[in-house]
CSV table of C-alpha atoms in Angstrom, one decimal:
chain,number,residue,atom,x,y,z
A,1,UNK,CA,0.0,0.0,0.0
A,2,UNK,CA,1.3,3.4,-0.9
A,3,UNK,CA,1.7,6.4,1.4
A,4,UNK,CA,-1.7,7.8,2.4
A,5,UNK,CA,-1.9,11.6,2.0
A,6,UNK,CA,-4.4,14.2,3.0
A,7,UNK,CA,-6.4,16.1,0.4
A,8,UNK,CA,-9.4,18.3,0.4
A,9,UNK,CA,-12.2,18.6,-2.1
A,10,UNK,CA,-15.0,21.0,-2.9
A,11,UNK,CA,-18.0,20.5,-5.1
A,12,UNK,CA,-18.5,23.2,-7.9
A,13,UNK,CA,-22.2,24.1,-8.4
A,14,UNK,CA,-23.9,26.1,-11.1
A,15,UNK,CA,-26.8,28.4,-10.2
A,16,UNK,CA,-28.6,29.4,-13.4
A,17,UNK,CA,-31.4,31.3,-11.6
A,18,UNK,CA,-30.9,33.5,-8.5
A,19,UNK,CA,-34.6,33.5,-7.7
A,20,UNK,CA,-34.9,29.7,-7.5
A,21,UNK,CA,-31.4,29.4,-6.2
A,22,UNK,CA,-31.2,25.8,-7.4
A,23,UNK,CA,-27.8,24.3,-7.6
A,24,UNK,CA,-26.5,21.9,-10.2
A,25,UNK,CA,-23.3,20.1,-9.4
A,26,UNK,CA,-20.9,20.5,-12.4
A,27,UNK,CA,-17.5,19.7,-11.0
A,28,UNK,CA,-15.0,19.1,-8.2
A,29,UNK,CA,-11.8,20.8,-7.1
A,30,UNK,CA,-9.0,18.9,-5.3
A,31,UNK,CA,-6.5,20.6,-2.9
A,32,UNK,CA,-3.4,19.3,-1.2
A,33,UNK,CA,-2.8,19.5,2.5
A,34,UNK,CA,-1.5,23.1,2.1
A,35,UNK,CA,-4.6,24.1,0.1
A,36,UNK,CA,-2.9,24.4,-3.2
A,37,UNK,CA,-5.2,23.6,-6.1
A,38,UNK,CA,-3.8,20.4,-7.7
A,39,UNK,CA,-6.6,19.0,-9.7
A,40,UNK,CA,-10.1,19.6,-10.9
A,41,UNK,CA,-12.8,18.1,-13.1
A,42,UNK,CA,-15.7,19.9,-14.9
A,43,UNK,CA,-18.6,18.7,-16.9
A,44,UNK,CA,-18.3,19.3,-20.7
A,45,UNK,CA,-20.2,22.3,-21.9
A,46,UNK,CA,-22.6,20.2,-23.9
A,47,UNK,CA,-23.6,17.9,-21.1
A,48,UNK,CA,-27.1,16.6,-21.0
A,49,UNK,CA,-27.3,17.4,-17.3
A,50,UNK,CA,-27.6,21.0,-18.2
A,51,UNK,CA,-28.8,21.0,-21.8
A,52,UNK,CA,-32.2,19.6,-20.9
A,53,UNK,CA,-32.8,22.2,-18.1
A,54,UNK,CA,-32.0,25.5,-19.7
A,55,UNK,CA,-33.2,27.7,-22.5
A,56,UNK,CA,-30.9,28.3,-25.5
A,57,UNK,CA,-29.9,31.7,-24.2
A,58,UNK,CA,-29.1,30.3,-20.7
A,59,UNK,CA,-27.3,27.3,-22.2
A,60,UNK,CA,-25.0,29.7,-24.1
A,61,UNK,CA,-24.1,31.4,-20.9
A,62,UNK,CA,-23.4,28.1,-19.3
A,63,UNK,CA,-21.0,27.1,-22.1
A,64,UNK,CA,-19.1,30.4,-21.7
A,65,UNK,CA,-19.0,29.8,-17.9
A,66,UNK,CA,-17.4,26.3,-18.4
A,67,UNK,CA,-14.9,27.7,-20.9
A,68,UNK,CA,-13.9,30.4,-18.4
A,69,UNK,CA,-13.7,28.0,-15.5
A,70,UNK,CA,-11.4,25.7,-17.4
A,71,UNK,CA,-9.1,28.6,-18.2
A,72,UNK,CA,-9.3,30.1,-14.7
A,73,UNK,CA,-8.8,26.9,-12.7
A,74,UNK,CA,-5.9,25.8,-15.0
A,75,UNK,CA,-4.3,29.2,-14.5
A,76,UNK,CA,-4.4,29.2,-10.7
A,77,UNK,CA,-3.3,25.6,-10.5
A,78,UNK,CA,-0.1,26.5,-12.3
A,79,UNK,CA,1.1,29.0,-9.7
A,80,UNK,CA,1.1,30.0,-6.1
A,81,UNK,CA,-2.3,31.7,-6.3
A,82,UNK,CA,-3.4,34.5,-4.1
A,83,UNK,CA,-7.0,33.9,-5.3
A,84,UNK,CA,-7.6,31.0,-2.9
A,85,UNK,CA,-8.7,31.8,0.7
A,86,UNK,CA,-9.6,29.2,3.3
A,87,UNK,CA,-10.8,29.5,6.9
A,88,UNK,CA,-11.4,26.2,8.5
A,89,UNK,CA,-13.7,24.4,6.1
A,90,UNK,CA,-14.8,27.5,4.3
A,91,UNK,CA,-13.4,28.1,0.9
A,92,UNK,CA,-13.4,31.3,-1.3
A,93,UNK,CA,-11.8,31.7,-4.7
A,94,UNK,CA,-11.7,35.3,-5.9
A,95,UNK,CA,-12.6,35.8,-9.5
A,96,UNK,CA,-15.2,33.1,-10.0
A,97,UNK,CA,-18.5,34.1,-11.7
A,98,UNK,CA,-21.5,34.8,-9.5
A,99,UNK,CA,-23.3,31.8,-11.0
A,100,UNK,CA,-20.7,29.5,-9.4
A,101,UNK,CA,-20.9,28.2,-5.8
A,102,UNK,CA,-18.3,26.1,-3.9
A,103,UNK,CA,-19.2,23.7,-1.1
A,104,UNK,CA,-17.3,23.6,2.2
A,105,UNK,CA,-14.0,21.7,2.1
A,106,UNK,CA,-14.1,18.0,3.0
A,107,UNK,CA,-10.9,16.1,3.9
A,108,UNK,CA,-10.0,12.8,2.3
A,109,UNK,CA,-7.0,10.5,3.2
A,110,UNK,CA,-5.9,8.2,0.4
A,111,UNK,CA,-3.0,6.5,-1.3
A,112,UNK,CA,-4.8,6.7,-4.7
A,113,UNK,CA,-6.0,10.2,-5.5
A,114,UNK,CA,-7.3,9.3,-8.9
A,115,UNK,CA,-9.6,6.6,-7.5
A,116,UNK,CA,-11.0,9.1,-5.0
A,117,UNK,CA,-11.6,11.6,-7.8
A,118,UNK,CA,-13.5,9.0,-9.9
A,119,UNK,CA,-15.6,8.1,-6.9
A,120,UNK,CA,-16.4,11.8,-6.1
A,121,UNK,CA,-17.5,12.3,-9.7
A,122,UNK,CA,-19.7,9.3,-9.6
A,123,UNK,CA,-21.3,10.3,-6.3
A,124,UNK,CA,-21.8,14.0,-6.7
A,125,UNK,CA,-21.9,14.7,-10.4
A,126,UNK,CA,-22.7,11.5,-12.4
A,127,UNK,CA,-20.4,9.7,-14.8
A,128,UNK,CA,-23.2,9.5,-17.3
A,129,UNK,CA,-23.2,13.3,-17.8
A,130,UNK,CA,-19.5,13.4,-19.0
A,131,UNK,CA,-20.2,11.6,-22.3
A,132,UNK,CA,-18.8,8.4,-23.7
A,133,UNK,CA,-15.1,9.4,-23.6
A,134,UNK,CA,-15.0,10.1,-19.9
A,135,UNK,CA,-15.0,6.5,-18.9
A,136,UNK,CA,-11.9,5.6,-20.8
A,137,UNK,CA,-9.2,5.5,-18.2
A,138,UNK,CA,-5.6,6.4,-19.1
A,139,UNK,CA,-3.4,3.9,-17.2
A,140,UNK,CA,-0.3,6.1,-17.9
A,141,UNK,CA,-1.9,9.2,-16.4
A,142,UNK,CA,-3.0,7.3,-13.3
A,143,UNK,CA,0.4,5.6,-12.7
A,144,UNK,CA,2.4,8.7,-13.4
A,145,UNK,CA,0.4,11.0,-11.2
A,146,UNK,CA,0.4,8.6,-8.3
A,147,UNK,CA,4.2,8.0,-8.6
A,148,UNK,CA,4.9,11.8,-8.9
A,149,UNK,CA,2.8,12.6,-5.9
A,150,UNK,CA,4.0,9.8,-3.7
A,151,UNK,CA,7.6,10.8,-4.3
A,152,UNK,CA,7.0,14.6,-4.1
A,153,UNK,CA,8.1,15.0,-7.7
A,154,UNK,CA,5.4,17.6,-8.5
A,155,UNK,CA,6.0,19.4,-5.2
A,156,UNK,CA,9.7,19.8,-5.8
A,157,UNK,CA,10.6,19.5,-9.4
A,158,UNK,CA,7.7,19.8,-11.9
A,159,UNK,CA,5.1,22.4,-12.9
A,160,UNK,CA,1.9,20.6,-13.7
A,161,UNK,CA,-0.5,21.8,-16.4
A,162,UNK,CA,2.2,24.1,-17.7
A,163,UNK,CA,0.6,26.7,-20.0
A,164,UNK,CA,3.0,28.7,-22.3
A,165,UNK,CA,3.6,30.0,-25.8
A,166,UNK,CA,6.6,28.5,-27.6
A,167,UNK,CA,7.2,31.9,-29.3
A,168,UNK,CA,5.9,35.4,-28.7
A,169,UNK,CA,4.0,35.4,-32.0
A,170,UNK,CA,2.5,31.9,-31.6
A,171,UNK,CA,-1.2,32.0,-32.4
A,172,UNK,CA,-2.0,29.5,-29.6
A,173,UNK,CA,-1.2,28.9,-26.0
A,174,UNK,CA,-0.1,25.4,-25.3
A,175,UNK,CA,-0.6,23.4,-22.1
A,176,UNK,CA,1.7,20.5,-21.3
A,177,UNK,CA,1.0,17.9,-18.6
A,178,UNK,CA,4.3,18.7,-16.8
A,179,UNK,CA,7.3,21.0,-17.4
A,180,UNK,CA,10.8,20.8,-16.0
A,181,UNK,CA,14.3,22.2,-16.5
A,182,UNK,CA,17.4,20.1,-17.4
A,183,UNK,CA,20.7,21.8,-18.0
A,184,UNK,CA,18.8,25.1,-18.2
A,185,UNK,CA,16.6,23.9,-21.0
A,186,UNK,CA,12.9,23.8,-20.9
A,187,UNK,CA,11.4,20.4,-21.3
A,188,UNK,CA,7.8,19.1,-21.3
A,189,UNK,CA,6.0,15.8,-20.6
A,190,UNK,CA,2.8,14.9,-22.3
A,191,UNK,CA,0.6,11.9,-21.7
A,192,UNK,CA,-1.1,10.4,-24.7
A,193,UNK,CA,-4.9,10.2,-24.0
A,194,UNK,CA,-6.7,6.9,-24.3
A,195,UNK,CA,-9.8,7.8,-26.2
A,196,UNK,CA,-10.1,8.2,-29.9
A,197,UNK,CA,-11.5,11.7,-30.1
A,198,UNK,CA,-8.9,13.2,-27.7
A,199,UNK,CA,-6.1,11.2,-29.4
A,200,UNK,CA,-6.6,13.0,-32.7
A,201,UNK,CA,-6.7,16.4,-31.2
A,202,UNK,CA,-3.6,15.6,-29.1
A,203,UNK,CA,-1.7,14.5,-32.1
A,204,UNK,CA,-2.5,17.7,-34.1
A,205,UNK,CA,-1.5,20.0,-31.2
A,206,UNK,CA,1.8,18.2,-30.6
A,207,UNK,CA,2.7,18.1,-34.3
A,208,UNK,CA,2.1,21.9,-34.5
A,209,UNK,CA,4.2,22.4,-31.3
A,210,UNK,CA,7.2,20.5,-32.8
A,211,UNK,CA,7.7,23.2,-35.4
A,212,UNK,CA,8.0,25.9,-32.7
A,213,UNK,CA,10.1,24.1,-30.1
A,214,UNK,CA,13.5,23.8,-31.8
A,215,UNK,CA,15.4,26.0,-29.3
A,216,UNK,CA,14.1,24.2,-26.2
A,217,UNK,CA,14.7,20.8,-24.8
A,218,UNK,CA,12.7,17.5,-25.1
A,219,UNK,CA,9.1,16.8,-25.7
A,220,UNK,CA,8.7,13.6,-23.7
A,221,UNK,CA,5.7,11.4,-24.4
A,222,UNK,CA,4.3,9.0,-21.8
A,223,UNK,CA,1.9,6.3,-23.0
A,224,UNK,CA,0.4,3.0,-22.2
A,225,UNK,CA,-0.8,0.1,-24.3
A,226,UNK,CA,-4.1,-0.5,-22.5
A,227,UNK,CA,-6.2,1.2,-25.2
A,228,UNK,CA,-5.6,2.1,-28.9
A,229,UNK,CA,-2.1,0.6,-28.7
A,230,UNK,CA,-1.5,0.5,-32.4
A,231,UNK,CA,-2.7,4.1,-32.9
A,232,UNK,CA,-0.5,5.4,-30.1
A,233,UNK,CA,2.6,3.7,-31.6
A,234,UNK,CA,1.9,5.1,-35.0
A,235,UNK,CA,1.5,8.6,-33.6
A,236,UNK,CA,4.8,8.2,-31.6
A,237,UNK,CA,6.6,7.0,-34.8
A,238,UNK,CA,5.2,9.9,-36.8
A,239,UNK,CA,6.1,12.6,-34.2
A,240,UNK,CA,9.6,11.2,-33.7
A,241,UNK,CA,10.2,11.3,-37.5
A,242,UNK,CA,9.1,14.9,-37.6
A,243,UNK,CA,11.4,16.1,-34.8
A,244,UNK,CA,14.3,14.5,-32.9
A,245,UNK,CA,13.1,16.3,-29.8
A,246,UNK,CA,10.4,13.8,-29.3
A,247,UNK,CA,11.1,10.8,-27.1
A,248,UNK,CA,8.8,8.3,-25.5
A,249,UNK,CA,8.4,6.1,-22.5
A,250,UNK,CA,5.9,3.3,-22.0
A,251,UNK,CA,4.2,3.3,-18.6
A,252,UNK,CA,3.3,0.0,-17.1
A,253,UNK,CA,0.6,-0.4,-14.4
A,254,UNK,CA,2.6,-2.6,-12.1
A,255,UNK,CA,6.2,-1.6,-13.0
A,256,UNK,CA,7.6,1.9,-12.4
A,257,UNK,CA,11.2,1.0,-12.8
A,258,UNK,CA,11.6,2.8,-16.1
A,259,UNK,CA,9.7,5.8,-14.8
A,260,UNK,CA,12.0,6.0,-11.7
A,261,UNK,CA,15.0,5.8,-14.0
A,262,UNK,CA,13.7,8.7,-16.1
A,263,UNK,CA,13.0,10.8,-13.0
A,264,UNK,CA,16.5,10.1,-11.7
A,265,UNK,CA,18.2,11.0,-15.0
A,266,UNK,CA,16.0,13.8,-16.3
A,267,UNK,CA,13.9,15.4,-13.5
A,268,UNK,CA,15.8,15.1,-10.2
A,269,UNK,CA,17.9,18.3,-10.7
A,270,UNK,CA,14.9,20.4,-11.8
A,271,UNK,CA,13.6,23.0,-9.3
A,272,UNK,CA,9.9,23.8,-9.5
A,273,UNK,CA,10.3,27.5,-8.6
A,274,UNK,CA,13.0,27.9,-11.2
A,275,UNK,CA,10.8,26.3,-13.8
A,276,UNK,CA,8.0,28.8,-13.1
A,277,UNK,CA,10.5,31.6,-13.3
A,278,UNK,CA,11.8,30.4,-16.6
A,279,UNK,CA,8.3,30.2,-18.0
A,280,UNK,CA,7.5,33.7,-16.9
A,281,UNK,CA,10.8,35.0,-18.5
A,282,UNK,CA,11.0,33.0,-21.7
A,283,UNK,CA,7.9,31.1,-22.4
A,284,UNK,CA,5.4,34.0,-22.4
A,285,UNK,CA,3.3,32.2,-19.7
């Protein structure tokens, strides 16, 4: 059994009508034991949970709210945010829309955060409202997150959900699963998704990024063979042929030896605060 750690969660609710004051649970936020936002999950903007309750005008507002929440929560999870205020079990996040409410903080103690998140989603929101792709579990994502958290890799060495522009004139902002520094070069880690719809989008984004990343370090791809194994290998082969900066590592569910070796050789000398500073100075974050 892995080391059990303390987390806190809050349920995100949407209030479409102030007069009725009815709340609809649309997501969860996860904090670590020092109240840093480390993970979140939101319903898709076209979810049937909302679509069948709102008028077209109100539905448009909800879609914009979800879009903003994804941007806002991702932003404050990438830095030491001053937006988050806690007092006991009370939680306040400055900058949220007035249509969003947060529940009081609840503690959880677990060695497997991802399982807890899945259970919270099932209990408070409903898996059926996320659409068909939500139930496809990425083994690589689960194994990597658990290993990084258990060994304090994220806390000390990595910036998760690292959002940046590879060039000042880049037309898009890119978000990597993790970022780190090695020999003062900016490197990123991306985990290949395990559903077909996300896989295609992921490939297009990484292919576009490869043409803008020449002056930086590696683009490291983590993957598993649990789902779409052939497609994943074809994508890795194609990306590797397009740029020698791409390298890949297969993640196995019950064997973290290769992951531990990668952390030792590539990540162990990286300092999280220095990575953040580098992103602010050179990555147009």
